[in-house]
Coordinates of C-alpha atoms and ligand atoms in Angstrom, one line a residue:
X1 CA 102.5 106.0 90.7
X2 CA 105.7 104.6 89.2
X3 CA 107.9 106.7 87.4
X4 CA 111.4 105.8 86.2
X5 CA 113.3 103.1 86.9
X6 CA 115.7 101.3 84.9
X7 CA 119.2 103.7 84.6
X8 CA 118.5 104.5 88.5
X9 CA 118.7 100.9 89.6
X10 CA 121.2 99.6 87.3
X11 CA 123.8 102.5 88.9
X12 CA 122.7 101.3 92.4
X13 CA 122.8 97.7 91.7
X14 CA 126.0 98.0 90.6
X15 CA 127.0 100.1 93.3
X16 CA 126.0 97.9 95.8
X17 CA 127.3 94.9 93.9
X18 CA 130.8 96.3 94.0
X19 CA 131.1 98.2 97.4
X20 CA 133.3 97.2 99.4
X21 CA 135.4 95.3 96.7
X22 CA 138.5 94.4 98.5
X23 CA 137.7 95.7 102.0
X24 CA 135.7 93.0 103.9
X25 CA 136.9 91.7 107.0
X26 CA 136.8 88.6 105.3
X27 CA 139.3 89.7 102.5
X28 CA 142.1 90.9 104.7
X29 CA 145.6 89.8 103.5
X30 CA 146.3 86.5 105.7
X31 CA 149.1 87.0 108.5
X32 CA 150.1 84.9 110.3
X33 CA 150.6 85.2 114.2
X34 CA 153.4 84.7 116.4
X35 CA 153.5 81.7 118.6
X36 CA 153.2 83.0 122.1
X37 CA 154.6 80.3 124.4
X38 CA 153.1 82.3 127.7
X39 CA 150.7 84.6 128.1
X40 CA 151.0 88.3 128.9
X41 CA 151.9 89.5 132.2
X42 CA 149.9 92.4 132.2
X43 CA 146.1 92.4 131.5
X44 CA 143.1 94.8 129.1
X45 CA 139.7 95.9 130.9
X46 CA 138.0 93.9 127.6
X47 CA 139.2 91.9 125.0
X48 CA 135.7 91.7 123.3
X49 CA 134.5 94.9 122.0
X50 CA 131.3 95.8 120.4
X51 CA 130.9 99.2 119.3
X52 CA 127.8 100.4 117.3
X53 CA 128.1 103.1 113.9
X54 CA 125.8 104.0 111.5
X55 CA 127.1 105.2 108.1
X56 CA 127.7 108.8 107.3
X57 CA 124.6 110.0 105.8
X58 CA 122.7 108.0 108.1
X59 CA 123.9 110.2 111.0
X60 CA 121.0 113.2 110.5
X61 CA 118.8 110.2 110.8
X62 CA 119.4 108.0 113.5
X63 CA 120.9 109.4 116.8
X64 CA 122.5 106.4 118.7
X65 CA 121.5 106.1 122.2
X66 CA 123.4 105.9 124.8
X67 CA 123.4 102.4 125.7
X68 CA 125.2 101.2 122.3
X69 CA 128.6 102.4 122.9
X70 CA 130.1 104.1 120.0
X71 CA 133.8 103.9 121.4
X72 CA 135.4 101.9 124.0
X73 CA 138.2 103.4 126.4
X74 CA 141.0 100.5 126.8
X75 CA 142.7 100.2 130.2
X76 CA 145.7 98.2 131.1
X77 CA 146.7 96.7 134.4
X78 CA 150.0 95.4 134.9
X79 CA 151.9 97.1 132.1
X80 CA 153.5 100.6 131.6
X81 CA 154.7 100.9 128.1
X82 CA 151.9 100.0 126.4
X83 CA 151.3 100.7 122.2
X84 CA 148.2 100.0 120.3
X85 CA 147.4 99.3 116.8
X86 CA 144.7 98.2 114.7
X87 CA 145.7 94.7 112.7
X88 CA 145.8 94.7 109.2
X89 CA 144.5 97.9 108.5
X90 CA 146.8 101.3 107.9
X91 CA 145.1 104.6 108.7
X92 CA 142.3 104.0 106.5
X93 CA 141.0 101.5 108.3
X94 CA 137.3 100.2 109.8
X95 CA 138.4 101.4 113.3
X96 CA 141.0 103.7 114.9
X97 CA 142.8 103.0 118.4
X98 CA 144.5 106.0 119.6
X99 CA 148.0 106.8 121.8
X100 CA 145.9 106.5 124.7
X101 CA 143.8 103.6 123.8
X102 CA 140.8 104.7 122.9
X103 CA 139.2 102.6 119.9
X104 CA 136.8 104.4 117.5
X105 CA 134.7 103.8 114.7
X106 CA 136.5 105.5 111.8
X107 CA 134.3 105.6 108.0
X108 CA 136.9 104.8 105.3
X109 CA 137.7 106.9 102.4
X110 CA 136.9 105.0 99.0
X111 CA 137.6 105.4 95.8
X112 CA 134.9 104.6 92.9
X113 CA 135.6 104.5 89.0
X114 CA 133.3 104.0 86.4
X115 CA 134.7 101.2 83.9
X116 CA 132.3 99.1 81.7
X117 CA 128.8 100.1 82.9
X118 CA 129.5 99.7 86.4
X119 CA 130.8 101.5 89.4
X120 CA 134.3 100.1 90.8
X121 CA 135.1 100.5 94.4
X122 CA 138.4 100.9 96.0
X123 CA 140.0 101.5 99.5
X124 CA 142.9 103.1 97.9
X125 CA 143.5 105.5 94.9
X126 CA 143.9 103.8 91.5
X127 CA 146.5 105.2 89.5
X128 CA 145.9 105.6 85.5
X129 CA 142.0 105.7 85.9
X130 CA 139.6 109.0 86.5
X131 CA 138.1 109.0 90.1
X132 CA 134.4 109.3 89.6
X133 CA 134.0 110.4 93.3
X134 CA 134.9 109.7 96.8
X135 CA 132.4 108.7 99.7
X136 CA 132.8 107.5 103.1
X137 CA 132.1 104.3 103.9
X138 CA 131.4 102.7 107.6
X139 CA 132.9 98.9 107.5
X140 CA 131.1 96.6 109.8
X141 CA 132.5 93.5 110.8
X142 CA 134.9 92.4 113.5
X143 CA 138.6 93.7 113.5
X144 CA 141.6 93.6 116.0
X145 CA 143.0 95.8 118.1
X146 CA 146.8 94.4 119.5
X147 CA 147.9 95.9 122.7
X148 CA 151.7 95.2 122.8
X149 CA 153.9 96.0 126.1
X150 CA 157.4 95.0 125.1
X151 CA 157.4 91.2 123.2
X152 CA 154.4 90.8 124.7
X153 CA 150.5 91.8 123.3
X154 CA 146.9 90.7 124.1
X155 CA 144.6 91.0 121.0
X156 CA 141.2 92.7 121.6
X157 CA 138.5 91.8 119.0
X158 CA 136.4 94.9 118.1
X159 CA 132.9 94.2 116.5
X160 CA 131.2 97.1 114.7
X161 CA 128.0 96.6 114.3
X162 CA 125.6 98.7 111.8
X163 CA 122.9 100.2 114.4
X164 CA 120.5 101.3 111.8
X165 CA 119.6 97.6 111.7
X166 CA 118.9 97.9 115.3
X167 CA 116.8 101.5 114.8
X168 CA 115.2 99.7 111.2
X169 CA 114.2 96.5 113.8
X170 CA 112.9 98.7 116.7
X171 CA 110.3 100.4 114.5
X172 CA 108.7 97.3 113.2
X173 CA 109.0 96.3 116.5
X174 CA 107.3 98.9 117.8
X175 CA 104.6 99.1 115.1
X176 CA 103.4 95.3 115.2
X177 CA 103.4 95.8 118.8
X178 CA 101.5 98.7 119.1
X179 CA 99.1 98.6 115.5
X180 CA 99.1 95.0 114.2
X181 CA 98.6 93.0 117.5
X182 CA 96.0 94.3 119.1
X183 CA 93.9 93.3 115.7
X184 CA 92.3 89.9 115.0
X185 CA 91.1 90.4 111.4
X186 CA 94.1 89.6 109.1
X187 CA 92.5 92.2 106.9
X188 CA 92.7 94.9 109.2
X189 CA 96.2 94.4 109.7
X190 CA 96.8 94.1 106.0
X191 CA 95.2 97.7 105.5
X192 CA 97.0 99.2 108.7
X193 CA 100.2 98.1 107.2
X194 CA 99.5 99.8 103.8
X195 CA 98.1 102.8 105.8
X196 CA 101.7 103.0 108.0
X197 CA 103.2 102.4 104.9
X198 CA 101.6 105.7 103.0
X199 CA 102.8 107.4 106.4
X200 CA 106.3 108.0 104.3
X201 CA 106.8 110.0 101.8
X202 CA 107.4 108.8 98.1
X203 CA 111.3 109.5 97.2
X204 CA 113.1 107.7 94.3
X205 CA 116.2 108.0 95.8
X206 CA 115.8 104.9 98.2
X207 CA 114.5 101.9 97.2
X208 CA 114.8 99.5 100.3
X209 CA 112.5 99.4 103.0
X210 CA 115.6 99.9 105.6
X211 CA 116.0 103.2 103.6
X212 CA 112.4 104.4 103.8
X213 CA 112.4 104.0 107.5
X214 CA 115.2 105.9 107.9
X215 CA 115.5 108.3 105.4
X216 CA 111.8 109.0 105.8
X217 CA 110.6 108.3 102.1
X218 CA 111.1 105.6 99.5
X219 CA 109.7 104.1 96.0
X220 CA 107.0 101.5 95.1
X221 CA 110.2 98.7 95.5
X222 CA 110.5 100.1 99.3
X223 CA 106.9 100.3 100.0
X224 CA 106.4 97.3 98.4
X225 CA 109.4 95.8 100.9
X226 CA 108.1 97.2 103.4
X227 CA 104.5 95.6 103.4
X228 CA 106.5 92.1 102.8
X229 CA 108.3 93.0 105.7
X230 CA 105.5 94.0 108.0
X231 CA 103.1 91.1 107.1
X232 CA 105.6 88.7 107.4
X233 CA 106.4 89.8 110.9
X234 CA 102.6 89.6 111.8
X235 CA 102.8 85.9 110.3
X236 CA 101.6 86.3 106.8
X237 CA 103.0 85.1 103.5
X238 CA 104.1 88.0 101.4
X239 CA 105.8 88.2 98.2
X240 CA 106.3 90.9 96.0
X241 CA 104.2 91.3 92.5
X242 CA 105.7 92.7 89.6
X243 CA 102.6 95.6 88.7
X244 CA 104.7 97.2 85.6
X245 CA 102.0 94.9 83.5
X246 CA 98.9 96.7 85.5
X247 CA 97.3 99.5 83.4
X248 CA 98.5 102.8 84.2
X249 CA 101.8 101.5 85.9
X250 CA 104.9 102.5 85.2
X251 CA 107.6 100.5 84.5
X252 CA 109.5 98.3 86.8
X253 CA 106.5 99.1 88.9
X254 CA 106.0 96.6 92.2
X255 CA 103.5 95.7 94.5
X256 CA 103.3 93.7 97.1
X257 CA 100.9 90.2 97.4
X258 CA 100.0 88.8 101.3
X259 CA 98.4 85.3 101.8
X260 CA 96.6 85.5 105.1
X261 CA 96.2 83.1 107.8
X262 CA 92.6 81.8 106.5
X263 CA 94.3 81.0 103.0
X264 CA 93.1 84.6 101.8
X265 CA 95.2 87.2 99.0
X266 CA 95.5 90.6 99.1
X267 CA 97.3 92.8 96.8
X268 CA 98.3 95.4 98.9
X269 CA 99.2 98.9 96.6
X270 CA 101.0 101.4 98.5
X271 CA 103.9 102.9 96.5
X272 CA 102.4 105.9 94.5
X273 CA 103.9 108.9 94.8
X274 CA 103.5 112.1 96.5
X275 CA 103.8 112.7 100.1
X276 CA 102.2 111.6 103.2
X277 CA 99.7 110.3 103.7
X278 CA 99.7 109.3 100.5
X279 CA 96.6 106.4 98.9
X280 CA 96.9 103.0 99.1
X281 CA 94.8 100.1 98.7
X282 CA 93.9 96.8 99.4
X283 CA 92.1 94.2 97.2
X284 CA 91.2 90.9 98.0
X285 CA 91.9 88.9 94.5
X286 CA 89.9 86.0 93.6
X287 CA 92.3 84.8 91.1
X288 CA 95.8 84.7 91.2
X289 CA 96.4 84.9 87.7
X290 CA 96.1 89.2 86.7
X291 CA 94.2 89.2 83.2
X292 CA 92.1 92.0 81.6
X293 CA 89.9 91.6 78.3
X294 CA 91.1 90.7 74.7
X295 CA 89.1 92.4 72.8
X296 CA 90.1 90.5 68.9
X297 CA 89.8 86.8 70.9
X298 CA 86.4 88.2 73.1
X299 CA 87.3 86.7 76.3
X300 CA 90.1 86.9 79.3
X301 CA 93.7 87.1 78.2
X302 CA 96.2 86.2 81.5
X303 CA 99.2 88.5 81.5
X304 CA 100.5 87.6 85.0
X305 CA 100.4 85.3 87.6
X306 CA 101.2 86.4 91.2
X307 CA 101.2 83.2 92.9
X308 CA 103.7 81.9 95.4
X309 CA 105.5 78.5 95.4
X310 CA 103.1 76.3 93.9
X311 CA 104.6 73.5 91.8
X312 CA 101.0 72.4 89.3
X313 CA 98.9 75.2 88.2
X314 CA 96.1 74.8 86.8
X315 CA 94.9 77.8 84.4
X316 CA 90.9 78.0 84.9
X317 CA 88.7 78.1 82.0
X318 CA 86.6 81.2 82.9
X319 CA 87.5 84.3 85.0
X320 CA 84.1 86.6 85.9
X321 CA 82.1 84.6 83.5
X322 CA 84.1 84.6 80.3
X323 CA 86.3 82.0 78.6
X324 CA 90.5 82.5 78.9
X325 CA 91.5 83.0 75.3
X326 CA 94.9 84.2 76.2
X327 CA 98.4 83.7 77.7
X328 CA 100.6 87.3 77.6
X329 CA 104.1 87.6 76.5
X330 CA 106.1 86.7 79.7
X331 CA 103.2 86.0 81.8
X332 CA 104.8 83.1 84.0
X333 CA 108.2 84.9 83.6
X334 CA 107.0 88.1 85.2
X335 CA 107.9 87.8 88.8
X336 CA 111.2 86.2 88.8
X337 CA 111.9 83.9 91.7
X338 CA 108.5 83.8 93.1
X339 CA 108.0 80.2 92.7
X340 CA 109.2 76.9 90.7
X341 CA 106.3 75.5 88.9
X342 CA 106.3 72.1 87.4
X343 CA 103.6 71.4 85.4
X344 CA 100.6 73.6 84.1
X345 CA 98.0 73.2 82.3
X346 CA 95.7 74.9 80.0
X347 CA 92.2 75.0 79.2
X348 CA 90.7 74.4 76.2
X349 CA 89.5 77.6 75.8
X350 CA 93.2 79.3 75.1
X351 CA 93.8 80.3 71.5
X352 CA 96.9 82.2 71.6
X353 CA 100.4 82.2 73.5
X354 CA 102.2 85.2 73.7
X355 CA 106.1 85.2 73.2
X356 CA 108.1 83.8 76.4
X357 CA 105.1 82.9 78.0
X358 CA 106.9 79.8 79.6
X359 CA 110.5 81.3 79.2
X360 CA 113.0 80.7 81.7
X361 CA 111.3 78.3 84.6
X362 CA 113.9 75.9 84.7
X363 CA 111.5 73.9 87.0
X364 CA 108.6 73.6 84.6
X365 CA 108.9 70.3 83.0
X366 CA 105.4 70.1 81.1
X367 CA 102.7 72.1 79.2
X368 CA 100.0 71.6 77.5
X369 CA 99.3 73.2 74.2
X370 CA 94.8 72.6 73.7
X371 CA 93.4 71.9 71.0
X372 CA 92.0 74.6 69.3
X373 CA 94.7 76.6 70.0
X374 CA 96.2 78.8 66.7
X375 CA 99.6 80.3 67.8
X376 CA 102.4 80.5 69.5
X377 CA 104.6 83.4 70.0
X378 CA 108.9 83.4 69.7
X379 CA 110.7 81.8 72.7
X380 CA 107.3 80.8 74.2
X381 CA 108.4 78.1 75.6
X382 CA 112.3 79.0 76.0
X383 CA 115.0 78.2 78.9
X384 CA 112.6 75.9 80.7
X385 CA 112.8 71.9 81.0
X386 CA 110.8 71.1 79.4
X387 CA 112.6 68.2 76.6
X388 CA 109.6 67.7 74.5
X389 CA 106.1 69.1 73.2
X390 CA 102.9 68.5 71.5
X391 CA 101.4 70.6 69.4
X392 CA 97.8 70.0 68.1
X393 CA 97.4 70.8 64.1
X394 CA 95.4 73.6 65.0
X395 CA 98.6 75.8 65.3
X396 CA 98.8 77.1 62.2
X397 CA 101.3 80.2 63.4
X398 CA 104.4 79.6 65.6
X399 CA 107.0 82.3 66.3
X400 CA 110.9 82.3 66.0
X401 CA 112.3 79.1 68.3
X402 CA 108.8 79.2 69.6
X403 CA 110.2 75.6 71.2
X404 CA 113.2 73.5 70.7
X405 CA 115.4 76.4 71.3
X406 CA 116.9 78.1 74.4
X407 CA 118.0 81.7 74.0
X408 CA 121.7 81.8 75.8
X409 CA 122.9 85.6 75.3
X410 CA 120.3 86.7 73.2
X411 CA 121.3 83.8 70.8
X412 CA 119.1 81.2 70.3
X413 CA 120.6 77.9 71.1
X414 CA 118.8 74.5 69.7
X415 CA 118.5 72.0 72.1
X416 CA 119.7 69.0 70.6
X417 CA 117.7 66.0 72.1
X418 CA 114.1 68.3 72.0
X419 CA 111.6 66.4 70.4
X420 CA 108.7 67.6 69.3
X421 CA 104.9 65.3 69.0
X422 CA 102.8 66.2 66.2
X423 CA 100.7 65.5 63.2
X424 CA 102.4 65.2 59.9
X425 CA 102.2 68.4 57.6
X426 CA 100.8 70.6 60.6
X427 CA 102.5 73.7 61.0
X428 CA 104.7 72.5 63.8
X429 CA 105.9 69.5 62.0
X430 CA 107.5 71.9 59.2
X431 CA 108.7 74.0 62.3
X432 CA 110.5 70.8 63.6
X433 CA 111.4 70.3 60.0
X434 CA 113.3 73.3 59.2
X435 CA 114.8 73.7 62.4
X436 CA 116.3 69.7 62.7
X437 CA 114.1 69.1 65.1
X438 CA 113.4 65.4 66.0
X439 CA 109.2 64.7 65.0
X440 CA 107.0 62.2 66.2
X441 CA 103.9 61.5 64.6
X442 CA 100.6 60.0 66.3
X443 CA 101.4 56.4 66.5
X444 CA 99.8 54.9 63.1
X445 CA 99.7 51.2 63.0
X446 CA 102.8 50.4 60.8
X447 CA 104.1 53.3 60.9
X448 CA 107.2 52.0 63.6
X449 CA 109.5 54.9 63.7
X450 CA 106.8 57.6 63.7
X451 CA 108.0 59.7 61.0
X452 CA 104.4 60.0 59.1
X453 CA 104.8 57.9 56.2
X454 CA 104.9 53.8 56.4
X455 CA 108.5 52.4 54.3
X456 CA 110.6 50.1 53.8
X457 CA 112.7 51.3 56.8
X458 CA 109.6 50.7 59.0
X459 CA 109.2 46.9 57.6
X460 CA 113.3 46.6 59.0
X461 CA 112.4 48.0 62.6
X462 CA 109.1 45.4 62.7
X463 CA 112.0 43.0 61.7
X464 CA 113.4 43.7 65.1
X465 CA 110.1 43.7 66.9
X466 CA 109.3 39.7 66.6
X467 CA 113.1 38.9 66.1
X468 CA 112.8 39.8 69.8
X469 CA 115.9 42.4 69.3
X470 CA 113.3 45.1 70.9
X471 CA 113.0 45.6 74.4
X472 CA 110.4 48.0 73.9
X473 CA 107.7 47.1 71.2
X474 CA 104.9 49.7 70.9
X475 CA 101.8 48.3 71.0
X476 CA 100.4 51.0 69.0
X477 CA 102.2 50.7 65.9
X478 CA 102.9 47.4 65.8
X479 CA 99.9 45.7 65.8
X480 CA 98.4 45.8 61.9
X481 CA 95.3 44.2 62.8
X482 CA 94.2 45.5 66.1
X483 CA 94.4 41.6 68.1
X484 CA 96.7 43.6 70.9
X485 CA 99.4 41.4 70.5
X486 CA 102.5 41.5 67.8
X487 CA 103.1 39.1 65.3
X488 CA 103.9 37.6 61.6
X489 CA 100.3 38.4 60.8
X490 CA 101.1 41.6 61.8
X491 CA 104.1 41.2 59.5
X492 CA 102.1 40.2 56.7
X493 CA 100.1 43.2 56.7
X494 CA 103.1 45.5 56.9
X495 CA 104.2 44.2 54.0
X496 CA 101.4 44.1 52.3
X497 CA 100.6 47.7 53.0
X498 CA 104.2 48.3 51.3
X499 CA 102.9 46.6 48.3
X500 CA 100.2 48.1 47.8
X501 CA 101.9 51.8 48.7
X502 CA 104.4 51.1 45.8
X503 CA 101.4 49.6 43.3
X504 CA 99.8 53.1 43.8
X505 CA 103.1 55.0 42.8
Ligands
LIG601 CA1 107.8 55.4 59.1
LIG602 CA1 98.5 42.0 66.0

């Protein structure tokens, strides 16, 4: 299946992150051309080239055919002493243009250096620091090639384009042509994908689905790509699942999820390893949400969801028959830009909240936390937006900054207007307690501020009510004797409640 991961990708992330620094056609120093009043007197068989290369160790991979030109032959008419350079660039540079005229793709030399954690890249030597190696790079973009005669020149723009995109295209092409569109079923496309798919062998080295087609192997994060790819192009919804969670996997182990036509999901495994043909296999989920069984809690515990794009989720109850007692660590932080939901909601039936659970959805405005649930694990609901909660009293256990806190490099971070709903003396109003967070009790009828005890402060803030200095009386601590208005006998009572608090003291 899945093997390693982690220290692999991090070097190539990094690589690719930083490729290229400083060498994009977009990043050439600005120069500014001479004003030519008149235009040349002599003429250039093309003025708009377009050249295909592939990069260096592609080459033992992809032959070019004949039909993308590789080089381009200039010829000049009207001219005799004719020079040719490539703008901008010096010899190391995207294309060459020799004597003669002949443009060519040239790879450039680079330069990479290993300086906090990550691989620097460089089109020229950097003095004072150790090279960690050279490679050759292929530049694609569109450069310029000035043919001078004299004070005269005619500039000739010289695209290079990246032809394994072309050779990447033409077998998908070719394969929903010939395999996917002579089907009807959905499904049967779905497993000839994952089938074409276990065609290639299983190589850690390449990780991209443009790799695995032309390098001949790939990972799960390839073959997981690659089904995206395919059942997108046969006009499915695809998006890939994070499977790290899935017993057996390793981590930072993907697969990939397809919605078909007919509102159907498949999971769609084909990244384990060894070579071709290797297994693969489709399932038709039921649920979205991946879950297996808690055994302490005796019912389903969710440790995933591999939805797409759906704002309000609704958690069931029940998966095969037996109550959801469980939300994982993570689980709606798994797969992380899948989808942006707003709100979702709980069933009764959950006890327990793993830490993170709702970490880091900025979208997600509102949960619910049921009754009858017991705990809550550290940074549960963390980095999100939601501004407020409620907690039922039958929390007794909540993690670190469980809520109220956001965790901003590794530090958690109170957020300052977070305010949390609950009942006085339950284990999330100490929580809010020792961590300054603002309270609110259940509305008690005197109680005006909601703070969980009835005062003299509460007697001033009635004061305001039927002064009229409130825009916003609440209904449901202000009215003493339950007539559903506000009023002095309302007032009366409040202060007769105080009385009678103070007699008892
Ligand atoms: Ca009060
Ligand atoms: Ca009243």
């Amino acid at each position: 299946m899945k093997l390693r991961r982690k220290l692999i990708c991090a070097a190539s992330a990094a690589l690719m992150l930083f490729s290229g620094a400083g060498l994009l056609p977009g990043e050439m120093p600005s120069v500014s051309r001479p004003i030519v009043a008149e235009a040349a007197s002599f003429t250039v068989n093309s003025t708009d080239v377009r050249l295909y290369a592939v990069q260096p160790d592609q080459k033992d991979y992809i032959t070019i055919p004949s039909k993308y030109k590789k080089k381009f032959q200039l010829s000049v008419s009207g001219a005799s002493d004719v020079s040719y350079s490539v703008l901008y660039y010096g010899d190391n540079g995207p294309v060459k243009v020799s004597s003669s005229g002949l443009i060519t793709v040239s790879p450039q030399t680079q330069y990479q250096y290993r300086k906090d954690g990550y691989i620097w890249t460089y089109s020229t030597p950097q003095p004072g620091l150790e090279l960690y190696r050279k490679i050759s790079k292929v530049i694609f973009g569109t450069f310029t090639v000035r043919v001078s005669s004299g004070s005269e020149y005619v500039d000739v723009s010289v695209q290079v384009n990246d032809y394994s995109s072309v050779f990447v295209d033409n077998k998908l092409k070719t394969f929903v042509k010939e395999t996917l569109s002579p089907l009807n079923d959905d499904k049967q496309k779905i497993t000839e994908i994952a089938k074409y798919i276990a065609g290639y062998d299983y190589d850690y080295h390449y990780y991209t689905y443009r790799d695995m087609l032309i390098f001949g192997g790939g990972d799960c994060w390839a073959s997981t790509g690659l089904a995206c790819e395919l059942a997108r192009r046969a006009g499915m919804e695809a998006w890939e699942r994070a499977g790290n969670m899935d017993l057996g996997a390793g981590s930072g182990h993907k697969n990939a999820m397809v919605k078909t036509a007919d509102g159907r999901y498949f999971e769609v495994e084909a990244g384990y390893s060894g070579t071709a043909p290797r297994s693969y296999r489709v399932t038709e989920r039921t649920s979205l949400f991946s879950y297996h069984y808690n055994t302490a809690l005796e019912g389903k515990h969710i440790y995933q969801y591999d939805g797409f794009g759906d704002t309000v989720l609704d958690v069931p109850a029940e998966l095969d028959g037996e109550p959801v007692v469980s939300i994982g660590s993570n689980c709606f932080n798994r797969n992380s830009s899948n989808y942006s939901p707003v709100s979702i909601h709980l069933p009764d039936t959950v006890k327990e909240i793993g830490s993170g659970a709702f970490f880091g959805r900025e979208s997600l405005t509102e949960v619910n936390i049921p009754e009858g649930c017991t705990k809550l694990g550290e940074y549960a609901f963390g980095n999100n937006g939601m501004t407020s909660i409620t907690v039922p009293s039958s929390v007794t256990e909540i993690g670190a900054y469980a809520f109220g806190f956001d965790k901003i490099s590794d530090q958690p971070q109170k957020i300052e207007s977070f305010t949390v709903y609950c009942e006085p003396g339950s284990a999330a109003w100490e929580y809010a307690g020792e961590n300054g967070l603002a309270r609110i009790a259940p509305p008690t009828p005197g109680d005006i501020d909601r703070n969980g005890s009835i005062d003299s402060i509460d007697l001033e803030l009635f004061t305001v009510y039927i002064t009229g200095g409130s825009d916003t009386p609440d209904i449901a601590v202000g009215d003493l004797n339950d007539d559903r208005s506000i009023d002095l006998r309302d007032y009366a009572l409040l202060k007769r409640k105080l009385r009678d608090a103070k007699k008892e003291i």
